[in-house]
Amino acid sequence: MPFYSLIVPVYNRPHEVDELLASLAQQTLTHFEVVVIEDGSTFPCDEVVNHYAHRLECLYARQLNTGPGPARNHGARLAKGDVLIFLDSDVIVPPAYLEAVDKGLALHDYDCFGGPDCAHPDFTPVQKAISYAMTSVLTTGGIRGSGQKMDRFYPRSFNLGIRKGVFDALDGFAAMRFGEDLDLSMRVIEAGHSTGLLSDAWVYHKRRNTFRSFFKQVFNSGIARINLEKRHRGTLKAVHLLPSLFVLGHLAMVLMALCFPPAAWLLTVPALLFFGGALLSTRELQTAWLAVPASYTQLCGYGLGFLKAVWLRVVLGRGEFHSFEKTFYKG
């Protein structure tokens, strides 16, 4: 059985780390350590980590704020495990999570792997709505949230595992602020290593808790998609164009409705689809209502970020960039 190192970068989220460590203390498989890297936080979580020192094998380290990628690399350098598992600080793991990982690797022997995410029953309606928007086929084209993908599987850093030898050989995460996890997954595949989904190794993922912060996140994800295409030619697929087409299509429908008012009903079709899909998925009326603005935020935010990156990077030839650098963690 391999020894697992669970690496968690954190920035000003001690309460989330508390919930994550509490869930890790309940694991049915105990052959692991937890490495927490404080990425320049002004509200550190050292006391939280110390609280679990008698229940978990924990290592805590601080660094200047350099972003999640370098923080994960820092954690990997300190880790002693054969397999590294990167978790975001805003996840909660079920008791059998590591057991599912261990069984999955024994069966498939992946070099790099990931698991799905879902919303915890105790999450707020907004968090559940955002979770729906980030995993629904209607809003993602099927490239997230399930085992049946329209594109090949790229593990993401909220729940990403990789053999330490492979990670070290690839020099870890790149110094990208957004998209660094996909960049690593792409380099894993390009180097000839295997990746796969362990469908039973799922986590509860809180994501953002306001639509404003969610918009900033997905806007930067849209930008990152063009940055990734520049680094890895041919990884941009038709499905990645859908949010931008959604934005442009809605603009066209608004103009059509202004010229021909009876056509205004077309604007209600996406909202009805989002509401119906969320209601069938969650069985919660309030979450279904909130899934409508969450889905619009997901598609419009990503689509607008994508279009901005096309203009600045493809048309004007500028270098890599991201938005909301000073306000990303505010609101």
XYZ file of C-alpha atoms in Angstrom:
331
model
C 0.000 0.000 0.000
C 1.446 3.419 -0.940
C 1.787 6.186 1.614
C -0.332 9.212 0.718
C 0.523 12.877 1.203
C -2.523 15.147 1.147
C -1.403 18.677 0.263
C -3.651 21.651 0.997
C -2.759 25.242 0.020
C -4.740 27.808 1.985
C -5.233 31.559 1.902
C -7.234 33.182 4.732
C -9.580 30.225 5.254
C -8.970 28.751 8.729
C -12.620 27.695 9.145
C -12.511 25.710 5.920
C -9.285 24.008 6.976
C -10.962 23.074 10.258
C -13.816 21.349 8.406
C -11.433 19.611 6.008
C -9.162 18.296 8.764
C -12.185 17.138 10.759
C -13.279 15.062 7.782
C -9.767 13.680 7.233
C -9.646 12.585 10.869
C -12.585 10.274 10.082
C -10.867 8.381 7.243
C -11.213 4.602 7.230
C -7.695 4.349 5.750
C -5.052 6.029 7.903
C -1.853 5.524 5.880
C -1.410 9.223 5.094
C -0.073 12.604 6.160
C -1.532 16.088 5.687
C 0.660 18.966 4.496
C -0.906 22.420 4.917
C 0.811 25.343 3.172
C -0.181 28.825 4.344
C 0.123 31.020 1.246
C 0.764 34.426 2.810
C -2.471 34.518 4.795
C -3.284 37.374 7.148
C -5.636 35.003 9.014
C -3.447 31.917 9.523
C -4.690 28.442 10.370
C -1.734 27.229 12.461
C -3.858 26.891 15.599
C -6.423 24.864 13.665
C -3.730 22.498 12.395
C -2.254 22.153 15.897
C -5.703 21.209 17.189
C -5.612 18.075 15.027
C -1.982 17.142 15.733
C -3.018 14.301 18.060
C -5.440 12.842 15.500
C -3.590 13.361 12.225
C -0.006 13.327 11.021
C 0.151 17.014 10.065
C 2.863 19.249 8.677
C 2.309 23.011 8.552
C 4.459 25.537 6.692
C 4.184 29.189 5.714
C 5.338 31.078 2.645
C 4.916 34.476 1.047
C 1.802 34.803 -1.105
C 2.738 33.370 -4.505
C -0.488 31.618 -5.490
C -1.838 28.071 -5.238
C 0.536 26.478 -7.769
C 3.782 27.441 -5.998
C 2.132 26.631 -2.646
C 1.349 23.116 -3.853
C 4.914 22.740 -5.108
C 6.157 23.797 -1.673
C 3.973 21.146 -0.086
C 5.207 18.499 -2.516
C 8.819 19.234 -1.587
C 7.998 18.644 2.076
C 5.856 15.561 1.466
C 7.139 12.045 2.084
C 4.350 10.137 0.349
C 4.598 7.909 -2.714
C 1.375 9.460 -4.006
C 0.545 13.162 -3.708
C -3.093 14.202 -3.431
C -3.895 17.893 -3.818
C -7.093 19.145 -2.205
C -8.523 22.645 -2.120
C -9.138 24.026 1.348
C -12.863 24.347 0.613
C -13.528 20.616 0.267
C -14.819 18.057 2.742
C -13.988 14.402 2.180
C -16.272 11.466 3.029
C -14.883 8.818 5.431
C -14.130 6.270 2.688
C -12.390 8.744 0.350
C -8.824 7.461 0.744
C -10.021 3.879 0.767
C -11.689 4.546 -2.600
C -8.454 6.085 -3.926
C -6.424 3.095 -2.761
C -8.814 0.579 -4.320
C -8.972 2.591 -7.539
C -5.195 2.737 -7.913
C -4.864 -0.973 -7.177
C -7.302 -1.626 -10.011
C -6.166 0.950 -12.599
C -2.586 1.967 -11.661
C -3.019 5.527 -12.993
C -0.055 7.895 -12.894
C -2.376 10.862 -12.319
C -6.004 10.750 -11.260
C -8.909 12.784 -10.028
C -12.340 12.351 -8.548
C -15.725 14.051 -8.900
C -17.202 16.682 -6.623
C -20.702 17.351 -5.381
C -22.619 19.555 -2.957
C -22.985 18.570 0.690
C -26.571 18.525 2.033
C -25.566 21.205 4.558
C -24.246 23.619 1.919
C -26.163 26.865 1.421
C -28.639 27.078 -1.484
C -26.224 29.421 -3.303
C -23.367 26.928 -2.937
C -25.596 24.121 -4.186
C -26.704 26.234 -7.147
C -23.104 27.057 -8.038
C -22.193 23.382 -7.710
C -24.972 22.554 -10.174
C -23.746 25.205 -12.610
C -20.201 23.825 -12.436
C -21.166 20.179 -13.005
C -24.281 20.175 -15.200
C -24.027 19.009 -18.806
C -26.160 22.030 -19.760
C -23.535 24.484 -18.528
C -20.267 22.583 -19.011
C -20.896 20.509 -22.115
C -20.111 17.344 -20.163
C -16.413 18.039 -19.523
C -16.861 18.252 -15.743
C -18.674 16.386 -13.053
C -19.156 12.898 -14.509
C -17.325 9.950 -15.928
C -18.701 10.384 -19.448
C -16.658 13.176 -20.985
C -16.944 14.965 -24.274
C -13.184 15.611 -23.938
C -10.502 13.415 -22.344
C -10.199 13.523 -18.575
C -7.924 16.144 -17.040
C -7.697 15.923 -13.221
C -8.282 19.231 -11.433
C -6.566 20.429 -8.306
C -9.563 20.470 -5.971
C -9.176 16.648 -6.009
C -6.046 15.639 -7.922
C -3.631 12.812 -7.232
C -0.306 12.053 -8.883
C 2.603 9.730 -8.256
C 5.451 11.714 -6.719
C 7.999 10.520 -9.253
C 5.852 11.778 -12.120
C 5.208 15.089 -10.353
C 8.911 15.656 -9.715
C 9.862 14.706 -13.282
C 7.465 17.357 -14.616
C 8.669 20.024 -12.134
C 5.230 20.290 -10.565
C 2.758 23.084 -11.177
C 3.598 25.997 -13.463
C 3.476 29.557 -12.116
C 0.042 30.208 -13.638
C -2.536 31.886 -11.402
C -5.433 30.111 -13.133
C -5.449 26.892 -15.125
C -2.281 25.553 -13.501
C -3.988 22.245 -12.699
C -5.088 21.669 -16.285
C -1.612 22.628 -17.463
C -0.124 19.931 -15.230
C -2.653 17.339 -16.426
C -1.866 18.205 -20.039
C 1.869 17.850 -19.420
C 1.258 14.487 -17.741
C -0.549 13.245 -20.848
C 1.991 14.768 -23.246
C 4.768 12.943 -21.371
C 3.023 9.630 -22.017
C 1.657 9.030 -18.525
C -1.834 7.756 -17.787
C -4.685 9.759 -16.266
C -8.092 8.607 -15.152
C -11.195 9.304 -13.119
C -11.746 7.435 -9.855
C -15.497 7.869 -9.714
C -15.812 6.640 -6.112
C -13.155 9.069 -4.816
C -15.455 12.075 -4.664
C -15.389 15.111 -2.403
C -17.836 17.758 -1.252
C -16.737 21.045 -2.817
C -18.029 24.368 -1.457
C -16.736 26.537 -4.319
C -17.685 30.231 -4.089
C -20.450 31.496 -1.833
C -21.522 34.599 -3.796
C -22.325 35.100 -7.458
C -19.877 37.999 -7.576
C -16.914 35.875 -6.483
C -18.124 33.059 -8.734
C -18.131 35.419 -11.722
C -14.514 36.411 -11.038
C -13.517 32.767 -10.872
C -15.165 31.651 -14.116
C -14.102 34.836 -15.950
C -10.505 33.913 -15.198
C -11.207 30.324 -16.214
C -12.256 31.611 -19.628
C -9.015 33.566 -19.903
C -7.038 30.525 -18.770
C -8.472 28.421 -21.577
C -6.737 30.615 -24.173
C -3.545 30.678 -22.091
C -3.645 26.874 -22.042
C -4.163 26.663 -25.794
C -1.108 28.860 -26.282
C 0.930 26.481 -24.096
C -0.612 23.265 -25.438
C -1.653 23.587 -29.064
C -4.680 21.544 -30.023
C -6.217 21.288 -26.551
C -8.916 23.847 -27.349
C -12.055 21.918 -28.337
C -15.406 22.949 -29.767
C -17.051 22.496 -26.359
C -14.883 25.299 -24.943
C -16.476 27.737 -27.398
C -20.008 27.139 -26.113
C -20.038 29.795 -23.335
C -18.870 32.484 -25.779
C -21.491 31.371 -28.288
C -24.049 31.557 -25.470
C -23.051 35.181 -24.788
C -23.116 36.167 -28.452
C -26.343 34.263 -29.049
C -28.045 36.037 -26.160
C -26.911 39.386 -27.489
C -28.397 38.465 -30.862
C -31.683 37.413 -29.226
C -31.900 40.708 -27.323
C -31.409 42.653 -30.542
C -33.988 40.457 -32.250
C -36.475 41.051 -29.443
C -35.980 44.812 -29.739
C -36.722 44.647 -33.453
C -39.407 41.975 -33.200
C -40.944 41.912 -29.669
C -42.820 38.580 -30.073
C -39.409 36.877 -30.269
C -38.640 37.918 -26.680
C -39.969 34.581 -25.410
C -36.817 32.943 -26.756
C -34.866 34.590 -23.942
C -36.802 32.502 -21.403
C -35.824 29.148 -22.910
C -32.335 28.854 -21.313
C -33.675 29.932 -17.919
C -36.407 27.284 -18.072
C -33.864 24.631 -19.025
C -31.552 25.606 -16.159
C -34.421 25.634 -13.674
C -35.806 22.311 -14.843
C -32.414 20.628 -14.915
C -31.537 21.838 -11.427
C -34.925 20.822 -10.028
C -34.540 17.304 -11.401
C -30.971 17.112 -10.113
C -31.334 18.609 -6.635
C -35.064 18.169 -5.857
C -34.886 21.528 -4.071
C -37.031 24.411 -5.309
C -34.883 27.200 -3.834
C -31.695 25.698 -5.260
C -33.383 25.325 -8.649
C -34.377 29.011 -8.688
C -30.841 30.051 -7.728
C -29.401 27.714 -10.353
C -30.756 30.065 -13.026
C -28.534 33.066 -12.093
C -25.712 30.648 -11.213
C -25.851 29.094 -14.677
C -25.980 32.495 -16.379
C -23.006 33.592 -14.259
C -21.085 30.454 -15.208
C -21.701 30.766 -18.948
C -21.469 34.543 -19.272
C -18.451 34.866 -16.985
C -16.497 32.147 -18.765
C -17.623 33.317 -22.189
C -16.673 36.948 -21.592
C -13.292 35.980 -20.157
C -12.680 33.743 -23.156
C -13.585 36.520 -25.602
C -11.353 39.009 -23.777
C -8.443 36.567 -23.987
C -9.073 35.925 -27.686
C -8.903 39.665 -28.324
C -5.832 40.383 -26.192
C -3.814 37.209 -26.751
C -4.810 36.031 -30.225
C -5.644 39.287 -32.011
C -3.272 41.700 -30.254
C -0.594 39.133 -29.436
C -0.156 40.000 -25.769
C 1.285 37.680 -23.116
C -0.457 35.715 -20.376
C -2.673 37.675 -18.001
C -5.527 37.279 -15.543
C -8.181 39.638 -14.211
C -9.281 40.917 -10.771
C -5.728 40.546 -9.450
C -6.302 42.921 -6.511
C -9.957 42.113 -5.804
C -10.243 38.381 -6.523
C -10.637 37.419 -2.860
C -12.951 40.329 -2.039
C -16.690 39.724 -2.262
